[in-house]
Coordinates of C-alpha atoms and ligand atoms in Angstrom, one line a residue:
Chain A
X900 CA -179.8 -233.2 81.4
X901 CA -178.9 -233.7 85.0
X902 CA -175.2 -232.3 85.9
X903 CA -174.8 -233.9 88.6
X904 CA -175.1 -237.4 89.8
X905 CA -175.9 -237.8 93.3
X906 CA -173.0 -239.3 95.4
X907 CA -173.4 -242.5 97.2
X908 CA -175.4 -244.1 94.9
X909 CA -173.2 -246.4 93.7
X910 CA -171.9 -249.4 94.4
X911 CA -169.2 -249.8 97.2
X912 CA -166.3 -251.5 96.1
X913 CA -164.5 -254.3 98.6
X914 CA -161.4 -255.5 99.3
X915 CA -160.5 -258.1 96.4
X916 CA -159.5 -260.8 99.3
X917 CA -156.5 -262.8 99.4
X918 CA -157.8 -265.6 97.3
X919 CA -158.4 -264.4 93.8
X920 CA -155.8 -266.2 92.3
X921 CA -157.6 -269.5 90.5
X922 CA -160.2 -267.4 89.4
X923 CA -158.9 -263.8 87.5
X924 CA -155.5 -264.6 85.9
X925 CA -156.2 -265.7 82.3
X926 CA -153.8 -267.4 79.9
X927 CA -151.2 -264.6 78.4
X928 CA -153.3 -262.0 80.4
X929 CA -149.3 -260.6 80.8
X930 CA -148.7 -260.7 77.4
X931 CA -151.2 -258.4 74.9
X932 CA -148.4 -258.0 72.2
X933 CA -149.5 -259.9 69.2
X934 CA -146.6 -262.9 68.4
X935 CA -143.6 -261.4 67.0
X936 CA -144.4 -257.7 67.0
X937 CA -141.7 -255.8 66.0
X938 CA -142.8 -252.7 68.3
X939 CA -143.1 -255.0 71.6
X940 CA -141.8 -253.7 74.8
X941 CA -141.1 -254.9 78.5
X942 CA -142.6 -253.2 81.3
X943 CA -141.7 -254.6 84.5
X944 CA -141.4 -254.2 88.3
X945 CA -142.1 -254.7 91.8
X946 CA -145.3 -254.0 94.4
X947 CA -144.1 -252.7 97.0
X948 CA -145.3 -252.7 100.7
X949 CA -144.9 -249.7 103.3
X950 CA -141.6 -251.8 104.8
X951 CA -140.1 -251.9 101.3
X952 CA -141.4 -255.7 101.4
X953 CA -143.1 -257.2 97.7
X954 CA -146.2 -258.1 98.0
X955 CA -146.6 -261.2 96.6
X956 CA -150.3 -261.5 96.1
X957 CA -151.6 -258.2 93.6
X958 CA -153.2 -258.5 91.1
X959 CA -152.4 -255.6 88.2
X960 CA -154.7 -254.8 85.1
X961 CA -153.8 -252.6 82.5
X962 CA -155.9 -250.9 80.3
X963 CA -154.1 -248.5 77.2
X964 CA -154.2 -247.2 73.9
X965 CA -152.6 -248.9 70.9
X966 CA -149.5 -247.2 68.7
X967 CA -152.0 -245.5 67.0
X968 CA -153.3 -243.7 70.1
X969 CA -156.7 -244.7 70.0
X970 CA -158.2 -247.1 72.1
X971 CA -158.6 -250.9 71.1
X972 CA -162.4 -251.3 70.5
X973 CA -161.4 -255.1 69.6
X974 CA -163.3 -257.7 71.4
X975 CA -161.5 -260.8 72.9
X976 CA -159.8 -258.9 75.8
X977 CA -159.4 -262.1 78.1
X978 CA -158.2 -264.1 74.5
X979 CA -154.6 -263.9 73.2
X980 CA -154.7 -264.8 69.8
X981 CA -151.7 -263.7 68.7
X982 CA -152.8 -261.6 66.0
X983 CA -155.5 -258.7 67.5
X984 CA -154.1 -256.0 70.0
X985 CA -156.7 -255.6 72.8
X986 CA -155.1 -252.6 74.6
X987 CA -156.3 -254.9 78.2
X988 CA -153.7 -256.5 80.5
X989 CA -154.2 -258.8 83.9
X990 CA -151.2 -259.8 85.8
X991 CA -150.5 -261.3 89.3
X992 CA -147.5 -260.7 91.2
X993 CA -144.7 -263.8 92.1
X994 CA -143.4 -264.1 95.2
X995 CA -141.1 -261.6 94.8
X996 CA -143.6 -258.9 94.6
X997 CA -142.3 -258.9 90.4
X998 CA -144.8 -258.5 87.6
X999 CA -143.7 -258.4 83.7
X1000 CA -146.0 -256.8 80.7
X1001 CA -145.2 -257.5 77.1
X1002 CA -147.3 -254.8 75.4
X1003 CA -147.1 -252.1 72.5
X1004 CA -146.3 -248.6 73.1
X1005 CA -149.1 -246.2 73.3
X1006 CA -149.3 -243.5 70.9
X1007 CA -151.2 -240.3 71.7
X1008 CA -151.1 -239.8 75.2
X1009 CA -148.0 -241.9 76.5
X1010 CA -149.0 -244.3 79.4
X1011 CA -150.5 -247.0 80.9
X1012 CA -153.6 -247.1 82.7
X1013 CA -153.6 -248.9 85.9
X1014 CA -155.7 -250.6 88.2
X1015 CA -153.9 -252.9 91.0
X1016 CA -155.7 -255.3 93.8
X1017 CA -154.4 -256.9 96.4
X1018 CA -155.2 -258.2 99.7
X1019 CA -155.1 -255.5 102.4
X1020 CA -156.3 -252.6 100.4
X1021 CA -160.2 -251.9 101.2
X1022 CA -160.4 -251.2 97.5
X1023 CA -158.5 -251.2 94.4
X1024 CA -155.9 -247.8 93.3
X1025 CA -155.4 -246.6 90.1
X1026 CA -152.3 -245.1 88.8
X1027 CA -150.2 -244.2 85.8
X1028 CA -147.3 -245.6 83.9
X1029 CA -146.0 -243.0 82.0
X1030 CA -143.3 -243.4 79.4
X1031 CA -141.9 -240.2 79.0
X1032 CA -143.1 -237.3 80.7
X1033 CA -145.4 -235.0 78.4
X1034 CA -145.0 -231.0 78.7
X1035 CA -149.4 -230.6 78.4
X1036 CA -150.1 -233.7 80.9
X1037 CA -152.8 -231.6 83.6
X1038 CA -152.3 -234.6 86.1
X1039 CA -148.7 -234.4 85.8
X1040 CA -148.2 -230.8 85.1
X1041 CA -150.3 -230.5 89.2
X1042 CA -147.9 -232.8 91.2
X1043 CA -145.0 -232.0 92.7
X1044 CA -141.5 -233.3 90.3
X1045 CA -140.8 -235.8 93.2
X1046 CA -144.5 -237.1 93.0
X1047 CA -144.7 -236.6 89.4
X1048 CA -141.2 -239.2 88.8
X1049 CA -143.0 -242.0 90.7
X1050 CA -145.5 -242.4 87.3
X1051 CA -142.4 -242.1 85.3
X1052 CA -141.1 -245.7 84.0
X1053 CA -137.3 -245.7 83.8
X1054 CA -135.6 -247.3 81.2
X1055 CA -134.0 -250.4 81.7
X1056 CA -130.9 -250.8 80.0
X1057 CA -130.3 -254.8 81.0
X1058 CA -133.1 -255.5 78.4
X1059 CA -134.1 -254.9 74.8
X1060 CA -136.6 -252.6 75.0
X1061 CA -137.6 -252.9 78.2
X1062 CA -138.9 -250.5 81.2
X1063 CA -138.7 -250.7 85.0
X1064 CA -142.2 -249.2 86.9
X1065 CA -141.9 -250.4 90.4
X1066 CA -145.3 -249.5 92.9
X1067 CA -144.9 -248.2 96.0
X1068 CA -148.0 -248.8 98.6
X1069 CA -146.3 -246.0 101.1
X1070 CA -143.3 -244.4 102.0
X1071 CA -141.1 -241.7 100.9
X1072 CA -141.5 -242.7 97.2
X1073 CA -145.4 -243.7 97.7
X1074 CA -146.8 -243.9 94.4
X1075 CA -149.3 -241.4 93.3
X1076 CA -152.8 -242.8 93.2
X1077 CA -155.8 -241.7 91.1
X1078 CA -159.5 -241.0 91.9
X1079 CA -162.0 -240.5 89.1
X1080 CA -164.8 -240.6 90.6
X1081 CA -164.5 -237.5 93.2
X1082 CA -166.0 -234.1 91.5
X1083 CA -163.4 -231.6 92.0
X1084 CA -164.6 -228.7 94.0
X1085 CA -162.3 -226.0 92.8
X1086 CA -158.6 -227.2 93.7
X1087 CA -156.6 -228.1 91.1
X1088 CA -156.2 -231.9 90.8
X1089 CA -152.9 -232.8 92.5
X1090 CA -153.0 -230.1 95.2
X1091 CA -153.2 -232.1 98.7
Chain B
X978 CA -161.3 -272.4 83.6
X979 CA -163.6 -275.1 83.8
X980 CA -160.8 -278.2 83.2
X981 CA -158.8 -276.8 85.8
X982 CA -158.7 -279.0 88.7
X983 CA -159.1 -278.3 92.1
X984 CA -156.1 -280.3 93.2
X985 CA -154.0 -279.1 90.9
X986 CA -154.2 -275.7 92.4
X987 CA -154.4 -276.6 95.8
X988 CA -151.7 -279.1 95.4
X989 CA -148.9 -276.7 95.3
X990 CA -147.0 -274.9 97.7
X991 CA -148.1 -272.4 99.3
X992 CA -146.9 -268.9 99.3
X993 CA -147.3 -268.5 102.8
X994 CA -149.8 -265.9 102.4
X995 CA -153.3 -265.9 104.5
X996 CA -155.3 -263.0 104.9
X997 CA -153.1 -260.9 107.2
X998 CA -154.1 -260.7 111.2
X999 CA -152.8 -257.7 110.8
X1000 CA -155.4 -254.8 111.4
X1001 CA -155.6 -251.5 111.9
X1002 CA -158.1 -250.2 114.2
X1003 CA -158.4 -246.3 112.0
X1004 CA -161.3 -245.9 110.8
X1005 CA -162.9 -245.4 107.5
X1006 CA -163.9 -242.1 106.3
X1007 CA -166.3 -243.5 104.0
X1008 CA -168.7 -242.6 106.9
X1009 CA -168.7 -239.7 108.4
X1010 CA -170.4 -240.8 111.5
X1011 CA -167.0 -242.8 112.9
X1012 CA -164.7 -240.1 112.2
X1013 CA -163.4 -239.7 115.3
X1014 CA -160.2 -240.8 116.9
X1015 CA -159.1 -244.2 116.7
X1016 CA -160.0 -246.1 120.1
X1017 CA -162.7 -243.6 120.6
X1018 CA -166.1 -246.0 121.6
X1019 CA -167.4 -243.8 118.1
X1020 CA -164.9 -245.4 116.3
X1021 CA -166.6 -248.6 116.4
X1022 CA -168.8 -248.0 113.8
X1023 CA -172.1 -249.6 113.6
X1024 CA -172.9 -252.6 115.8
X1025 CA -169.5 -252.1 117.4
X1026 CA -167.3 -253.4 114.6
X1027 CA -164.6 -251.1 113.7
X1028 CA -164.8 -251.3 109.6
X1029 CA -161.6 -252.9 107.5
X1030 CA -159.0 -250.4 106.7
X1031 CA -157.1 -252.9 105.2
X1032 CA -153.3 -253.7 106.0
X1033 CA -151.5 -251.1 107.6
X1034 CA -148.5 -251.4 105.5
X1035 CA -150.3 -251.5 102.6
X1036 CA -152.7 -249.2 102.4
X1037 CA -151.6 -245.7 101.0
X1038 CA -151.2 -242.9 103.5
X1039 CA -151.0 -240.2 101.2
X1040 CA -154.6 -238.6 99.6
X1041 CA -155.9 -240.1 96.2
X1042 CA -155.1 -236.8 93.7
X1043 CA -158.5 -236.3 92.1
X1044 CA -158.4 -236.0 87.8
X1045 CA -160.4 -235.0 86.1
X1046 CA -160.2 -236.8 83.0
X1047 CA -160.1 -235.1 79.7
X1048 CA -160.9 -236.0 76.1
X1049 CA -158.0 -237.6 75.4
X1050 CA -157.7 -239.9 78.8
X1051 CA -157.5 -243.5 77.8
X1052 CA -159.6 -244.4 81.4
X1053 CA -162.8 -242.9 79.6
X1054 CA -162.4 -246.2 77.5
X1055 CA -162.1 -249.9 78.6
X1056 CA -161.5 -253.3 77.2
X1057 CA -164.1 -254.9 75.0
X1058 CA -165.3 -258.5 75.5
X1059 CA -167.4 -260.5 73.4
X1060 CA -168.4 -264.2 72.4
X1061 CA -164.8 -265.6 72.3
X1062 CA -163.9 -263.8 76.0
X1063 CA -166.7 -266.6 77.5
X1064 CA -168.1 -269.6 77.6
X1065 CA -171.9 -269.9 77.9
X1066 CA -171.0 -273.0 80.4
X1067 CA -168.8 -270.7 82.6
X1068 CA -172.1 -269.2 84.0
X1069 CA -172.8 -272.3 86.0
X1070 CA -170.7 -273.0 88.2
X1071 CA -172.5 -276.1 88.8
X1072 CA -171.3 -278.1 85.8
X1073 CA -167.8 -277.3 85.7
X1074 CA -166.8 -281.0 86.9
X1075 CA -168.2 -284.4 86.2
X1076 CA -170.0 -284.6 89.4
X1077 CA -172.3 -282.5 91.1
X1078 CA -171.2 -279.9 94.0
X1079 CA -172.3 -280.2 97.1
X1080 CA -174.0 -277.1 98.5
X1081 CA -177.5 -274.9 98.1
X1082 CA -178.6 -274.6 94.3
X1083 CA -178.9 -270.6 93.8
X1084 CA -179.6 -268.2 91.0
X1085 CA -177.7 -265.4 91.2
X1086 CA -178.8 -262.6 88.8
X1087 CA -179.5 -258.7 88.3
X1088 CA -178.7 -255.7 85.9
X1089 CA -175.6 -253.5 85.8
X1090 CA -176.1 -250.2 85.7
X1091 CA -173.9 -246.7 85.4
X1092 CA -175.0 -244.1 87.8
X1093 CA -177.6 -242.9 85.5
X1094 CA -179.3 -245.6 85.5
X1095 CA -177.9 -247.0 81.8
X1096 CA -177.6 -250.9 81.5
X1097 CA -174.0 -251.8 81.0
X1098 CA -174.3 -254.2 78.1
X1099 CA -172.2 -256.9 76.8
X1100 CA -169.5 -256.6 79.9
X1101 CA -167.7 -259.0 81.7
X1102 CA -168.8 -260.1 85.2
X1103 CA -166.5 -262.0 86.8
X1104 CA -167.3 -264.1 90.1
X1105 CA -165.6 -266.6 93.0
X1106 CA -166.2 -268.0 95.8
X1107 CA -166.1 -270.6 98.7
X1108 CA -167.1 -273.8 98.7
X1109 CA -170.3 -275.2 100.7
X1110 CA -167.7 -275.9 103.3
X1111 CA -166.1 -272.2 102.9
X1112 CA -162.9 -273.4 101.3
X1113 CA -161.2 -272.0 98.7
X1114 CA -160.0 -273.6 95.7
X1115 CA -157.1 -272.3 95.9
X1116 CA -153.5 -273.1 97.0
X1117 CA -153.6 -269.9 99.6
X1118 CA -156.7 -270.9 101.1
X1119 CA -155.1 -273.9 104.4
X1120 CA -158.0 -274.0 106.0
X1121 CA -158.9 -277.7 107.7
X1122 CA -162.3 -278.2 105.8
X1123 CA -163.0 -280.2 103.0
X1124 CA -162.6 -279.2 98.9
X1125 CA -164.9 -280.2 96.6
X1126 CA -163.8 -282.4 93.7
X1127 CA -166.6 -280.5 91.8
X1128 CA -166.4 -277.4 93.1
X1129 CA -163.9 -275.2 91.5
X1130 CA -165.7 -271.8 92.5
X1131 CA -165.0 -269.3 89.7
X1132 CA -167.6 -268.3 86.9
X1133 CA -168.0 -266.0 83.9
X1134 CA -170.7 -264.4 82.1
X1135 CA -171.2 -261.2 79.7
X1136 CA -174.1 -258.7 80.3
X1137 CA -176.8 -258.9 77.9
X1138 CA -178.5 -255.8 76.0
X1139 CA -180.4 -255.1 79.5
X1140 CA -177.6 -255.0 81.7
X1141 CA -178.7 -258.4 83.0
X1142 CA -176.2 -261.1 84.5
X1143 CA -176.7 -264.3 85.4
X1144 CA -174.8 -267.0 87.1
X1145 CA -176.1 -270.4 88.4
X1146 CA -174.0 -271.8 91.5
X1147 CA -174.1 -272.8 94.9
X1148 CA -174.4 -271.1 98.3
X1149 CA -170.6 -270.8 99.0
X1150 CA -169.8 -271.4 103.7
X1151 CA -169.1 -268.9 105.8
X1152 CA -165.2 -269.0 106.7
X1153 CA -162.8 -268.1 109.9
X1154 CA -160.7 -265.4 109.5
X1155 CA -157.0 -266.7 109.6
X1156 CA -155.7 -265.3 112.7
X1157 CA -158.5 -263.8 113.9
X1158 CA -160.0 -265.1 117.0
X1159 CA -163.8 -265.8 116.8
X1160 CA -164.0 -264.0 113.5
X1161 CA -166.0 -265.3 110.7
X1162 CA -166.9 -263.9 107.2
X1163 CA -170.3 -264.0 106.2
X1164 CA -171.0 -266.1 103.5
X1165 CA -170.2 -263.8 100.4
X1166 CA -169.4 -264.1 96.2
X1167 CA -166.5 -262.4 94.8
X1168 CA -168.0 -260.1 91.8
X1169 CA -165.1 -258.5 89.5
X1170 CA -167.0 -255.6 86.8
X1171 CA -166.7 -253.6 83.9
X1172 CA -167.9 -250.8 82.8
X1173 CA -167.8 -248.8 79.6
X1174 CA -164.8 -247.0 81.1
X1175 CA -161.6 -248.0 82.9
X1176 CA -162.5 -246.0 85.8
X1177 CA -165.9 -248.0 86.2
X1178 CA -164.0 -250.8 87.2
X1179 CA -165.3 -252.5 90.4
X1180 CA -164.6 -255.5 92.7
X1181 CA -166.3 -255.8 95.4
X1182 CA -168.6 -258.8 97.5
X1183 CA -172.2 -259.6 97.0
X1184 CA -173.5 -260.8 100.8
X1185 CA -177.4 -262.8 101.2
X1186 CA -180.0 -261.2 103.3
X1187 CA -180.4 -262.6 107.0
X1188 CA -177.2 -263.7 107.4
X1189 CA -176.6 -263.1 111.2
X1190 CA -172.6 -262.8 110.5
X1191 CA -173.0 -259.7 108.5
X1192 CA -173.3 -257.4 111.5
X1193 CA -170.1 -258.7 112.9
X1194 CA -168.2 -258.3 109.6
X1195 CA -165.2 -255.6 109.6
X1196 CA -165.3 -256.0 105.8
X1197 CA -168.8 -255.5 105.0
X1198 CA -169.2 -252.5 107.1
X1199 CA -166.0 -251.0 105.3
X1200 CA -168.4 -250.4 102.5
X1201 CA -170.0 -247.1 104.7
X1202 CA -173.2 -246.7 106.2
X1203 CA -176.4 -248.6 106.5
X1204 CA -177.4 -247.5 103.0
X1205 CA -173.9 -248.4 100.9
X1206 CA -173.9 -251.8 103.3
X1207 CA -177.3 -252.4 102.3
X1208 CA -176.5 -252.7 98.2
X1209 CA -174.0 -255.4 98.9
X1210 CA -176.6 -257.1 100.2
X1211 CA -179.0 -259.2 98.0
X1212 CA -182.1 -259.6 98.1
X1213 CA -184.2 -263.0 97.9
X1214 CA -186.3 -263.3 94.9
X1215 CA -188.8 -266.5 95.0
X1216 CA -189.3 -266.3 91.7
X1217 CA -186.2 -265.8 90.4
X1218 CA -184.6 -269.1 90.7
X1219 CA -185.7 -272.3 88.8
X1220 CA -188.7 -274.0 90.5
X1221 CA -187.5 -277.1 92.1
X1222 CA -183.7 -276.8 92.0
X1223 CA -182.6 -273.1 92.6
X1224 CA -183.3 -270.6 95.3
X1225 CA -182.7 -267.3 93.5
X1226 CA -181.4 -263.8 94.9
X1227 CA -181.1 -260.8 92.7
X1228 CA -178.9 -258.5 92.9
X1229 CA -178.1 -254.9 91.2
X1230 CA -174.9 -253.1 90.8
X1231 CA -174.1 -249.4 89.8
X1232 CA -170.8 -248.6 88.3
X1233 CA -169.7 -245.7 90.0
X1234 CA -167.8 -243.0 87.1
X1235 CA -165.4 -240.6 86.6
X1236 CA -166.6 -237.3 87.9
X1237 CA -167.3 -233.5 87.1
X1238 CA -168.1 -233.3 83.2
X1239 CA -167.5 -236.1 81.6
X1240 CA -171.1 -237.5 83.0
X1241 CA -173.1 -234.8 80.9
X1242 CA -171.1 -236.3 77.5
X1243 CA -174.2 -238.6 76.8
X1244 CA -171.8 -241.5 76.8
Ligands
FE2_1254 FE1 -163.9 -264.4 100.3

């Protein structure tokens, strides 16, 4: 079985452009709960730009595992029919940079996958939102604690249930960003 | 998506957004060939066009931390799509609208692949574009140049057991860049994938052969050298379109993966 695939064989990814907007939000994309679920909770916050400015235009897919920890296998990820939890989230920033997700916890390993677009980055980032901060995480248990606090989402105690996760494009509190698809070549991940 | 009208979204407000004249001559390391200092005549990249780096205050300055994703990272998963995600009309983006668009008749198709060469099956492939006129449908896009009552410019389709896509549409204008002087993109589709896993996901642009644009196109040469250029690019197919109404162009994709281990898993 071949170990490794050869690099560069893939296909490059492009900027998403500014004008994606009539054609990737879907109806509830924000809003995977099912009606009425007792175990619903609020994730919300800003994009932010390098001058502290929101950026009004992202786009921000999530992608997690349900309260039972394992992943949704349910198809209808672009439906919302109230009833079946799809784990998959797609939700554009307002003008104010703000986005809100109504979602269910994750069990097993406690965050949010996330992949955000927007117009100026060359490609999409992935990040984290992490709910609390697990003792065993490898990604987490690599970064720095100032890095490591800018996957954490705070609590927000304005709202029922609810959590604050703001994104940070740069600047002191830039938010740490993932790559998959680089092999490591013996540094630990997180060490820049 | 198909009842939604173009005025309605154009009709609005607008945000105030364009694509930003902002631009930041550093180059992309994607290619080693350019890495030298910014201004330096190497820095131009190929044909002289210094590649996108995207908006300066947007783009991250600190290095992506690599992961390695164990067993029990959600990203090795993704959504799931099926019947009720599409509609077999929102393949053709032709007969969205009462009337027909004007523009070039083309078949777009091709076959998703991971990087070993394993269709992707039943995943969603997401595309928009321009108009004929290369106007967007949508309330950002201010351009002077004419919408198309029956053009909305945003299609759907999930992957069959081969990998295989397939959209029917038209031939979308090239389009200025806002605030850029002389500066036109080539005529390009939108394409938003899924893979199996999260951290297959790709957007990117799908560009037609011959296009005498291409070579002066900061975006398309952000994509890296000749050969990662060159698989953006489609290629035409004569007999891939249907005889007397569409030209066709095929083109492939590979889903790039996560790294290191998780690639010999057999997934
Ligand atoms: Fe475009």
């Amino acid at each position: 079985m071949a170990s490794v695939i050869p690099a560069g064989t893939a296909t490059p990814a492009q900027t998403v452009g500014p004008f994606h907007g009539h054609a990737l939000p879907f109806a509830g994309g924000g809003a995977p709960a099912p009606a009425g679920h007792p175990q619903t909770v609020t994730v919300h916050g800003a994009v932010l730009d390098g001058a502290g400015d929101p950026v009004p235009d992202a786009l921000l897919e999530f992608w997690q595992a349900g309260p039972d920890g394992s992943a949704p296998a349910v198809p209808g990820a672009l439906r919302r029919d109230g009833l079946a939890f799809t784990g998959f989230a797609r939700v554009t920033t307002g003008r104010d940079g703000h986005y809100v997700l109504r979602t269910l916890p994750p069990g097993g390993a406690p965050y949010l996958a996330v992949c955000l677009f927007a117009r100026g980055l060359p490609q999409h980032l992935f990040t984290r939102v992490y709910f609390t901060l697990p003792g065993h995480d490898p990604l987490l248990a690599a970064l720095p604690p100032d890095r490591r606090l800018t996957l954490l989402a705070a609590p927000d105690p304005g709202h029922h249930r609810a959590h604050r996760f703001d994104i940070r494009l740069q600047g002191d509190r830039e938010t740490v960003f993932l790559d998959f698809a680089t092999p490591r070549s013996g540094a630990a991940p997180g060490a820049l | 998506m198909a009842s939604e009208s173009v005025r309605e979204q154009t009709g609005r407000a607008a945000a105030g957004l364009q694509e930003s004249p902002r631009h930041d001559a550093r180059r992309s390391t994607a290619d080693g060939a350019r890495d030298s200092a910014p201004g330096a005549p190497a820095d131009a990249g190929a044909h002289g066009i210094p590649p996108y780096t995207g908006d300066p205050l947007r783009r991250p300055r600190r290095p992506l931390v690599p992961v390695a994703p164990g067993p029990e990272a959600v990203e090795l998963s993704g959504p799931v799509f099926g019947p009720a995600d599409v509609d077999p009309l929102d393949s053709d983006l032709t007969r969205q609208h009462a009337g027909e668009p004007l523009g070039e008749r083309i078949t777009v198709s091709g076959r998703i692949a991971d990087r070993r060469g394993r269709p992707v099956r039943g995943q969603l492939v997401e595309l928009w574009q321009a108009n004929a006129a290369g106007r967007y449908a949508n309330r950002l896009d201010r351009r002077r140049a004419p919408l198309d009552p029956n053009f909305t410019g945003a299609g759907r389709c999930l992957t069959d057991d081969e990998g295989r896509y397939h959209f029917t549409t038209i031939r979308p204008g090239p389009y200025p860049w806002p605030g850029r002087e002389h500066t036109w993109r080539p005529a390009h589709l939108h394409f938003s994938l899924f893979g199996t896993a999260f951290t297959q996901r790709l957007v990117t642009q799908m560009y037609f052969p011959g296009d005498p644009l291409l070579r002066y196109d900061s975006i398309w040469h952000s994509a890296g050298d000749a050969a990662a250029r060159d698989r953006l690019v489609a290629a035409y197919d004569p007999g891939l379109g249907v005889s007397g109404s569409t030209l066709g162009y095929r083109w492939d994709v590979v889903l790039d993966g996560p790294a290191a281990t998780w690639a010999e898993e057999g997934r």
